Tab-separated table of N, CA and C in Angstrom:
chain	number	residue	atom	x	y	z
B	1	MET	N	11.141	-3.036	-47.231
B	1	MET	CA	10.736	-2.538	-45.844
B	1	MET	C	11.443	-1.375	-45.049
B	2	SER	N	10.578	-0.411	-45.235
B	2	SER	CA	11.684	1.128	-44.872
B	2	SER	C	12.244	1.150	-43.497
B	3	ASN	N	12.945	1.355	-43.711
B	3	ASN	CA	13.375	1.501	-42.244
B	3	ASN	C	12.590	2.013	-40.886
B	4	THR	N	11.864	2.554	-41.078
B	4	THR	CA	11.040	3.007	-40.005
B	4	THR	C	10.622	1.858	-39.642
B	5	ALA	N	9.580	1.263	-40.655
B	5	ALA	CA	9.341	-0.068	-40.596
B	5	ALA	C	10.176	-0.876	-39.735
B	6	ASN	N	11.360	-1.399	-40.248
B	6	ASN	CA	12.035	-1.975	-39.766
B	6	ASN	C	12.471	-2.076	-37.983
B	7	ALA	N	12.713	-0.588	-38.352
B	7	ALA	CA	12.854	-0.073	-36.773
B	7	ALA	C	11.747	-0.294	-35.271
B	8	GLY	N	10.456	-0.233	-36.688
B	8	GLY	CA	9.447	-0.401	-35.402
B	8	GLY	C	9.254	-2.043	-34.979
B	9	LEU	N	9.332	-3.015	-36.059
B	9	LEU	CA	9.037	-4.340	-35.651
B	9	LEU	C	10.172	-4.764	-35.058
B	10	ASN	N	11.490	-4.618	-34.673
B	10	ASN	CA	12.642	-4.498	-33.918
B	10	ASN	C	12.314	-4.413	-32.360
B	11	PHE	N	11.874	-2.777	-32.680
B	11	PHE	CA	11.423	-2.241	-30.898
B	11	PHE	C	9.830	-3.086	-30.402
B	12	GLN	N	9.297	-4.124	-31.270
B	12	GLN	CA	7.958	-4.483	-30.405
B	12	GLN	C	8.374	-5.816	-30.558
B	13	ARG	N	9.667	-6.223	-30.934
B	13	ARG	CA	10.511	-7.644	-30.965
B	13	ARG	C	11.046	-7.687	-29.103
B	14	THR	N	11.849	-6.530	-29.240
B	14	THR	CA	12.449	-6.384	-28.270
B	14	THR	C	11.690	-6.015	-26.828
B	15	VAL	N	10.784	-5.214	-26.998
B	15	VAL	CA	9.950	-5.687	-25.906
B	15	VAL	C	9.064	-6.850	-25.671
B	16	ARG	N	8.570	-7.611	-26.520
B	16	ARG	CA	8.176	-9.010	-26.438
B	16	ARG	C	9.230	-9.871	-25.553
B	17	ILE	N	10.842	-9.962	-26.271
B	17	ILE	CA	11.372	-10.553	-25.176
B	17	ILE	C	11.579	-10.254	-23.708
B	18	LEU	N	11.432	-8.451	-23.710
B	18	LEU	CA	11.869	-8.019	-22.468
B	18	LEU	C	10.757	-8.490	-21.339
B	19	ALA	N	9.962	-8.624	-21.724
B	19	ALA	CA	8.340	-8.821	-20.963
B	19	ALA	C	8.456	-10.449	-20.867
B	20	GLY	N	8.847	-11.062	-21.774
B	20	GLY	CA	8.578	-12.529	-21.524
B	20	GLY	C	10.003	-12.905	-20.658
B	21	LEU	N	11.226	-12.359	-20.665
B	21	LEU	CA	12.102	-12.537	-19.521
B	21	LEU	C	12.157	-11.775	-17.951
B	22	THR	N	10.779	-10.729	-17.923
B	22	THR	CA	10.294	-10.161	-16.578
B	22	THR	C	9.095	-11.392	-16.431
B	23	VAL	N	8.553	-12.039	-17.116
B	23	VAL	CA	7.398	-12.861	-16.566
B	23	VAL	C	8.597	-14.198	-16.090
B	24	ALA	N	9.709	-14.624	-16.364
B	24	ALA	CA	10.252	-15.880	-16.148
B	24	ALA	C	10.917	-15.555	-15.294
B	25	LEU	N	11.485	-14.305	-14.929
B	25	LEU	CA	12.534	-13.833	-13.744
B	25	LEU	C	11.760	-13.579	-12.651
B	26	SER	N	10.191	-12.811	-12.932
B	26	SER	CA	9.480	-12.864	-11.393
B	26	SER	C	9.054	-14.491	-10.901
B	27	ALA	N	8.617	-15.395	-11.832
B	27	ALA	CA	8.585	-16.954	-11.445
B	27	ALA	C	9.885	-16.767	-10.570
B	28	ALA	N	10.953	-17.014	-10.888
B	28	ALA	CA	11.944	-17.329	-10.159
B	28	ALA	C	12.147	-16.781	-8.766
B	29	VAL	N	11.983	-15.470	-8.634
B	29	VAL	CA	12.416	-14.572	-7.921
B	29	VAL	C	11.188	-15.056	-6.435
B	30	LEU	N	9.949	-15.265	-6.840
B	30	LEU	CA	8.857	-15.721	-6.061
B	30	LEU	C	9.519	-17.499	-5.998
B	31	TYR	N	9.670	-18.030	-6.477
B	31	TYR	CA	10.211	-19.651	-6.533
B	31	TYR	C	11.246	-19.619	-5.385
B	32	ILE	N	12.286	-18.638	-5.610
B	32	ILE	CA	13.392	-18.722	-4.375
B	32	ILE	C	12.803	-17.867	-3.548
B	33	ALA	N	12.449	-16.505	-3.403
B	33	ALA	CA	12.625	-15.747	-2.519
B	33	ALA	C	11.169	-16.506	-1.403
B	34	GLY	N	10.377	-17.007	-1.998
B	34	GLY	CA	9.426	-17.527	-0.977
B	34	GLY	C	9.740	-19.110	-0.687
B	35	ALA	N	10.748	-19.411	-0.383
B	35	ALA	CA	11.102	-20.310	0.252
B	35	ALA	C	11.997	-20.422	1.253
B	36	GLN	N	12.546	-18.381	1.220
B	36	GLN	CA	13.143	-18.006	2.582
B	36	GLN	C	12.037	-18.358	4.011
B	37	PRO	N	12.676	-18.344	4.455
B	37	PRO	CA	11.992	-18.213	5.924
B	37	PRO	C	11.722	-16.924	6.356
B	38	VAL	N	12.343	-15.921	5.922
B	38	VAL	CA	11.673	-14.194	5.906
B	38	VAL	C	10.475	-14.137	6.004
B	39	ALA	N	9.874	-15.007	4.820
B	39	ALA	CA	8.992	-14.731	3.878
B	39	ALA	C	7.821	-15.147	4.450
B	40	VAL	N	7.698	-15.849	5.657
B	40	VAL	CA	6.387	-16.481	6.266
B	40	VAL	C	6.025	-15.043	7.561
B	41	GLY	N	4.781	-14.472	6.506
B	41	GLY	CA	4.581	-13.942	7.687
B	41	GLY	C	5.168	-12.338	7.065
B	42	LEU	N	5.335	-12.187	5.512
B	42	LEU	CA	6.225	-10.700	5.195
B	42	LEU	C	5.534	-9.781	5.317
B	43	PHE	N	4.021	-10.214	4.743
B	43	PHE	CA	2.699	-9.196	4.658
B	43	PHE	C	1.396	-9.830	5.663
B	44	PRO	N	1.755	-9.316	6.624
B	44	PRO	CA	0.603	-9.526	7.350
B	44	PRO	C	-1.336	-9.253	6.659
B	45	ALA	N	-1.970	-10.105	6.549
B	45	ALA	CA	-3.298	-9.602	6.193
B	45	ALA	C	-3.915	-8.548	6.756
B	46	PRO	N	-4.842	-7.588	5.986
B	46	PRO	CA	-5.305	-7.615	4.472
B	46	PRO	C	-4.258	-7.251	3.331
B	47	TRP	N	-2.928	-7.207	4.001
B	47	TRP	CA	-2.024	-6.145	3.186
B	47	TRP	C	-1.303	-7.085	2.054
B	48	ASP	N	-1.099	-8.662	2.652
B	48	ASP	CA	-0.568	-9.819	1.514
B	48	ASP	C	-1.916	-9.195	0.486
B	49	LYS	N	-2.632	-9.236	0.695
B	49	LYS	CA	-3.759	-9.276	-0.831
B	49	LYS	C	-3.210	-7.659	-1.522
B	50	LEU	N	-2.817	-7.200	-0.927
B	50	LEU	CA	-2.887	-5.982	-1.885
B	50	LEU	C	-1.205	-6.159	-2.451
B	51	ALA	N	-0.139	-7.118	-1.939
B	51	ALA	CA	0.673	-7.476	-2.249
B	51	ALA	C	0.991	-8.544	-3.755
B	52	HIS	N	-0.278	-9.290	-3.434
B	52	HIS	CA	-0.227	-10.093	-4.903
B	52	HIS	C	-0.477	-9.307	-5.422
B	53	LEU	N	-1.914	-8.554	-5.934
B	53	LEU	CA	-2.369	-7.446	-6.677
B	53	LEU	C	-1.293	-6.900	-7.473
B	54	LEU	N	-0.401	-6.162	-6.592
B	54	LEU	CA	0.389	-5.216	-7.319
B	54	LEU	C	1.846	-6.051	-8.253
B	55	THR	N	1.885	-6.806	-7.582
B	55	THR	CA	2.999	-8.203	-7.902
B	55	THR	C	2.671	-8.777	-8.948
B	56	PHE	N	1.236	-8.749	-9.404
B	56	PHE	CA	0.560	-10.210	-10.395
B	56	PHE	C	0.290	-8.961	-11.546
B	57	ALA	N	0.093	-7.769	-10.891
B	57	ALA	CA	-0.316	-6.837	-12.195
B	57	ALA	C	0.797	-6.918	-12.582
B	58	VAL	N	2.044	-6.626	-12.385
B	58	VAL	CA	3.039	-6.590	-13.218
B	58	VAL	C	3.269	-7.756	-14.026
B	59	VAL	N	3.424	-9.130	-13.668
B	59	VAL	CA	2.983	-10.233	-14.094
B	59	VAL	C	2.485	-10.504	-14.952
B	60	GLY	N	1.203	-9.727	-14.866
B	60	GLY	CA	0.188	-10.185	-16.165
B	60	GLY	C	0.222	-8.900	-16.837
B	61	ALA	N	0.539	-7.851	-16.811
B	61	ALA	CA	1.349	-7.129	-18.209
B	61	ALA	C	2.102	-7.586	-18.875
B	62	ALA	N	3.412	-8.056	-17.999
B	62	ALA	CA	4.776	-8.670	-18.589
B	62	ALA	C	3.736	-9.438	-19.340
B	63	ALA	N	2.930	-10.412	-19.184
B	63	ALA	CA	2.771	-11.855	-19.828
B	63	ALA	C	1.892	-11.117	-21.464
B	64	GLY	N	1.203	-10.286	-20.721
B	64	GLY	CA	0.452	-9.786	-21.950
B	64	GLY	C	1.134	-9.089	-23.053
B	65	LEU	N	2.342	-8.499	-22.704
B	65	LEU	CA	2.818	-7.701	-23.811
B	65	LEU	C	3.866	-8.773	-24.807
B	66	ALA	N	4.104	-9.538	-23.628
B	66	ALA	CA	5.057	-10.767	-24.266
B	66	ALA	C	4.383	-11.611	-25.460
B	67	GLY	N	2.800	-11.739	-24.813
B	67	GLY	CA	2.415	-12.400	-25.910
B	67	GLY	C	1.690	-11.618	-27.654
B	68	GLY	N	2.251	-10.742	-27.650
B	68	GLY	CA	2.267	-9.522	-28.367
B	68	GLY	C	0.893	-9.076	-29.573
B	69	MET	N	-0.405	-9.529	-28.715
B	69	MET	CA	-1.230	-9.922	-28.805
B	69	MET	C	-2.056	-8.830	-28.233
B	70	ARG	N	-3.697	-7.894	-29.089
B	70	ARG	CA	-4.069	-6.343	-27.988
B	70	ARG	C	-5.351	-7.097	-28.094
B	71	GLY	N	-6.345	-6.148	-28.039
B	71	GLY	CA	-8.043	-6.260	-27.498
B	71	GLY	C	-7.704	-7.412	-25.971
B	72	TRP	N	-9.172	-8.464	-26.196
B	72	TRP	CA	-9.303	-9.204	-25.327
B	72	TRP	C	-8.409	-10.087	-25.420
B	73	ARG	N	-7.742	-10.509	-26.153
B	73	ARG	CA	-6.040	-11.740	-26.633
B	73	ARG	C	-5.421	-11.152	-25.816
B	74	MET	N	-5.318	-10.337	-25.560
B	74	MET	CA	-4.044	-9.551	-24.791
B	74	MET	C	-4.635	-9.810	-23.462
B	75	ALA	N	-5.520	-9.265	-23.207
B	75	ALA	CA	-6.345	-9.478	-21.288
B	75	ALA	C	-6.149	-10.914	-20.638
B	76	LEU	N	-6.841	-11.779	-21.792
B	76	LEU	CA	-6.433	-13.034	-21.731
B	76	LEU	C	-5.674	-13.205	-21.371
B	77	CYS	N	-3.935	-12.707	-21.918
B	77	CYS	CA	-2.626	-13.630	-21.866
B	77	CYS	C	-2.038	-12.644	-20.346
B	78	CYS	N	-2.871	-11.644	-20.119
B	78	CYS	CA	-2.390	-10.936	-18.922
B	78	CYS	C	-3.065	-11.689	-17.609
B	79	VAL	N	-4.568	-12.129	-17.882
B	79	VAL	CA	-5.259	-13.118	-16.506
B	79	VAL	C	-3.770	-14.501	-16.809
B	80	ALA	N	-4.050	-15.185	-17.860
B	80	ALA	CA	-3.558	-16.369	-17.952
B	80	ALA	C	-1.878	-16.313	-17.029
B	81	GLY	N	-0.954	-15.380	-17.480
B	81	GLY	CA	-0.276	-15.503	-17.350
B	81	GLY	C	0.175	-15.385	-15.928
B	82	ALA	N	-0.568	-14.287	-15.223
B	82	ALA	CA	-1.069	-13.953	-13.781
B	82	ALA	C	-1.484	-15.407	-12.868
B	83	LEU	N	-2.178	-16.225	-13.553
B	83	LEU	CA	-2.751	-17.294	-13.103
B	83	LEU	C	-1.748	-18.115	-13.064
B	84	LEU	N	-0.934	-18.484	-14.206
B	84	LEU	CA	0.087	-19.684	-14.303
B	84	LEU	C	0.969	-19.373	-13.365
B	85	VAL	N	1.666	-18.111	-12.711
B	85	VAL	CA	3.248	-17.756	-12.111
B	85	VAL	C	2.357	-18.026	-10.239
B	86	GLY	N	0.988	-17.285	-10.429
B	86	GLY	CA	0.890	-17.817	-8.966
B	86	GLY	C	-0.002	-18.636	-8.738
B	87	GLY	N	-0.421	-19.447	-9.713
B	87	GLY	CA	-0.719	-21.088	-9.296
B	87	GLY	C	0.567	-21.870	-9.041
B	88	MET	N	1.611	-21.874	-9.874
B	88	MET	CA	2.746	-22.526	-9.332
B	88	MET	C	3.464	-21.736	-7.986
B	89	ASP	N	3.285	-20.505	-8.097
B	89	ASP	CA	3.824	-19.922	-6.479
B	89	ASP	C	2.828	-20.726	-5.001
B	90	GLU	N	1.614	-20.739	-5.264
B	90	GLU	CA	0.314	-20.967	-4.555
B	90	GLU	C	1.075	-22.425	-4.219
B	91	LEU	N	1.257	-23.227	-5.301
B	91	LEU	CA	1.413	-24.922	-5.533
B	91	LEU	C	2.869	-25.318	-4.774
B	92	HIS	N	3.705	-23.979	-4.689
B	92	HIS	CA	4.807	-24.158	-4.052
B	92	HIS	C	4.873	-24.300	-2.756
B	93	GLN	N	4.236	-23.378	-2.407
B	93	GLN	CA	3.518	-22.875	-0.777
B	93	GLN	C	2.990	-23.923	-0.324
B	94	MET	N	2.500	-25.024	-0.661
B	94	MET	CA	2.212	-26.289	-0.251
B	94	MET	C	3.152	-27.254	0.497
B	95	PHE	N	4.305	-26.730	0.653
B	95	PHE	CA	5.459	-27.281	0.418
B	95	PHE	C	6.332	-27.068	1.189
B	96	LEU	N	6.367	-25.692	1.720
B	96	LEU	CA	7.213	-24.959	2.382
B	96	LEU	C	6.823	-25.005	3.957
B	97	PRO	N	7.481	-25.633	4.802
B	97	PRO	CA	7.385	-24.809	6.415
B	97	PRO	C	6.925	-23.608	6.548
B	98	GLY	N	6.120	-23.561	7.571
B	98	GLY	CA	5.132	-22.024	7.694
B	98	GLY	C	4.385	-21.550	6.737
B	99	ARG	N	4.120	-21.487	5.465
B	99	ARG	CA	3.326	-21.320	4.507
B	99	ARG	C	2.343	-22.319	3.928
B	100	SER	N	1.192	-21.764	3.109
B	100	SER	CA	0.270	-22.461	3.206
B	100	SER	C	-0.673	-21.504	1.737
B	101	ALA	N	-0.687	-22.592	0.899
B	101	ALA	CA	-1.672	-22.279	-0.467
B	101	ALA	C	-3.128	-21.850	0.106
B	102	SER	N	-3.403	-20.884	-1.187
B	102	SER	CA	-4.657	-20.336	-0.852
B	102	SER	C	-5.316	-19.488	-1.727
B	103	TRP	N	-7.038	-19.548	-1.627
B	103	TRP	CA	-7.412	-19.567	-2.986
B	103	TRP	C	-7.776	-18.312	-3.214
B	104	SER	N	-7.691	-17.880	-2.042
B	104	SER	CA	-7.800	-15.454	-1.911
B	104	SER	C	-6.466	-15.491	-2.417
B	105	ASP	N	-5.525	-15.918	-1.775
B	105	ASP	CA	-4.308	-15.733	-3.334
B	105	ASP	C	-4.448	-15.435	-4.038
B	106	LEU	N	-4.505	-15.870	-5.224
B	106	LEU	CA	-4.710	-16.661	-6.254
B	106	LEU	C	-5.959	-15.812	-6.870
B	107	ALA	N	-7.045	-15.966	-6.269
B	107	ALA	CA	-7.506	-14.925	-6.563
B	107	ALA	C	-7.264	-13.117	-6.837
B	108	ALA	N	-6.723	-12.782	-6.038
B	108	ALA	CA	-6.134	-11.801	-5.988
B	108	ALA	C	-4.886	-12.024	-6.938
B	109	ASP	N	-4.282	-12.397	-7.247
B	109	ASP	CA	-3.285	-12.973	-8.221
B	109	ASP	C	-3.898	-12.430	-9.473
B	110	ALA	N	-5.026	-13.399	-10.053
B	110	ALA	CA	-5.866	-13.311	-11.317
B	110	ALA	C	-6.600	-11.990	-10.973
B	111	ALA	N	-6.686	-10.962	-9.952
B	111	ALA	CA	-7.211	-9.747	-10.446
B	111	ALA	C	-5.996	-8.580	-10.450
B	112	GLY	N	-5.235	-9.171	-9.804
B	112	GLY	CA	-3.985	-8.486	-10.638
B	112	GLY	C	-3.196	-8.578	-12.153
B	113	GLY	N	-3.652	-9.726	-12.469
B	113	GLY	CA	-3.759	-9.982	-13.899
B	113	GLY	C	-4.740	-9.454	-14.856
B	114	LEU	N	-5.710	-8.630	-14.351
B	114	LEU	CA	-7.285	-7.834	-14.406
B	114	LEU	C	-6.652	-6.243	-14.831
B	115	LEU	N	-5.478	-6.391	-13.229
B	115	LEU	CA	-5.232	-4.770	-12.783
B	115	LEU	C	-4.341	-4.109	-14.788
B	116	GLY	N	-3.336	-5.492	-14.610
B	116	GLY	CA	-1.968	-5.167	-15.856
B	116	GLY	C	-3.238	-4.847	-16.743
B	117	ALA	N	-3.864	-6.039	-17.417
B	117	ALA	CA	-4.627	-5.811	-18.364
B	117	ALA	C	-5.267	-4.495	-18.836
B	118	THR	N	-5.831	-3.453	-17.530
B	118	THR	CA	-6.472	-2.907	-17.786
B	118	THR	C	-5.278	-1.532	-18.045
B	119	GLY	N	-3.766	-1.881	-17.299
B	119	GLY	CA	-3.070	-0.920	-17.508
B	119	GLY	C	-2.587	-0.731	-18.646
B	120	LEU	N	-2.522	-1.712	-19.436
B	120	LEU	CA	-1.916	-2.102	-21.158
B	120	LEU	C	-2.998	-1.138	-21.528
B	121	ALA	N	-4.092	-1.657	-21.638
B	121	ALA	CA	-5.263	-0.928	-22.490
B	121	ALA	C	-4.929	0.779	-22.145
B	122	VAL	N	-4.914	1.087	-21.037
B	122	VAL	CA	-5.048	2.874	-20.694
B	122	VAL	C	-3.928	3.232	-21.765
B	123	LEU	N	-2.881	2.031	-21.921
B	123	LEU	CA	-1.149	2.931	-22.142
B	123	LEU	C	-1.422	2.899	-23.460
B	124	GLN	N	-2.292	1.929	-24.404
B	124	GLN	CA	-2.070	1.651	-25.572
B	124	GLN	C	-3.349	3.045	-25.811
B	125	ARG	N	-4.589	3.593	-25.334
B	125	ARG	CA	-5.279	4.540	-25.687
B	125	ARG	C	-4.567	5.964	-26.034
B	126	PHE	N	-4.163	6.029	-24.450
B	126	PHE	CA	-3.109	7.145	-24.904
B	126	PHE	C	-2.432	7.057	-26.048
B	127	LYS	N	-1.561	6.333	-26.576
B	127	LYS	CA	-0.916	6.064	-27.327
B	127	LYS	C	-1.760	6.267	-28.834
B	128	GLN	N	-2.978	5.624	-29.116
B	128	GLN	CA	-3.347	5.904	-30.361
B	128	GLN	C	-3.887	7.746	-30.024
B	129	HIS	N	-3.855	8.080	-28.945
B	129	HIS	CA	-4.519	9.306	-28.770
B	129	HIS	C	-3.333	10.360	-29.000
B	130	PHE	N	-2.339	9.916	-28.716
B	130	PHE	CA	-0.958	11.576	-28.757
B	130	PHE	C	-0.592	11.048	-30.573
B	131	THR	N	-0.942	9.460	-30.842
B	131	THR	CA	-0.170	9.575	-32.541
B	131	THR	C	-0.880	9.893	-33.370
B	132	ARG	N	-2.510	9.767	-33.167
B	132	ARG	CA	-3.433	10.704	-34.241
B	132	ARG	C	-3.151	12.209	-33.773
B	133	ARG	N	-2.634	12.502	-32.965
B	133	ARG	CA	-2.523	14.384	-32.668
B	133	ARG	C	-1.075	14.840	-33.643
B	134	ILE	N	-0.413	13.920	-33.741
B	134	ILE	CA	1.220	14.209	-33.910
B	134	ILE	C	1.326	13.954	-35.679
B	135	THR	N	-0.117	12.692	-35.779
B	135	THR	CA	-0.028	12.592	-37.329
B	135	THR	C	-0.874	13.623	-38.141
B	136	HIS	N	-2.064	14.167	-37.333
B	136	HIS	CA	-3.246	14.868	-37.975
B	136	HIS	C	-2.735	16.909	-38.244
B	137	ARG	N	-1.008	17.013	-37.648
B	137	ARG	CA	-1.009	18.138	-37.378
B	137	ARG	C	-0.550	18.415	-38.658
């Protein structure tokens, strides 16, 4: 195996590890910070849904990268990761004073996962486009 190919595999492995750590760290931060009194009413409606969408776009994209897949399988990893972390967060909120679980929050989490998958798909297209332009010169 050439040094270039080996470097590419090492980079992919590093990205997957960092993405997995991002998912785990995001879940831990949501669990710990969500239990703080300041979290009650932190984002008023409808801004709370935007916060869910953007937060879980990051979580979903990280889950998709951590899965190391492409295409619809990557998109599935993005949505599944967002739903798993979001479900954990909503379940946890059921037991916190002043907080409540919400199906609409979980739906916003799933939409965030789809947004993360879309972002990764767009980045992949850009990468393919620019890689072709560089190699065809």
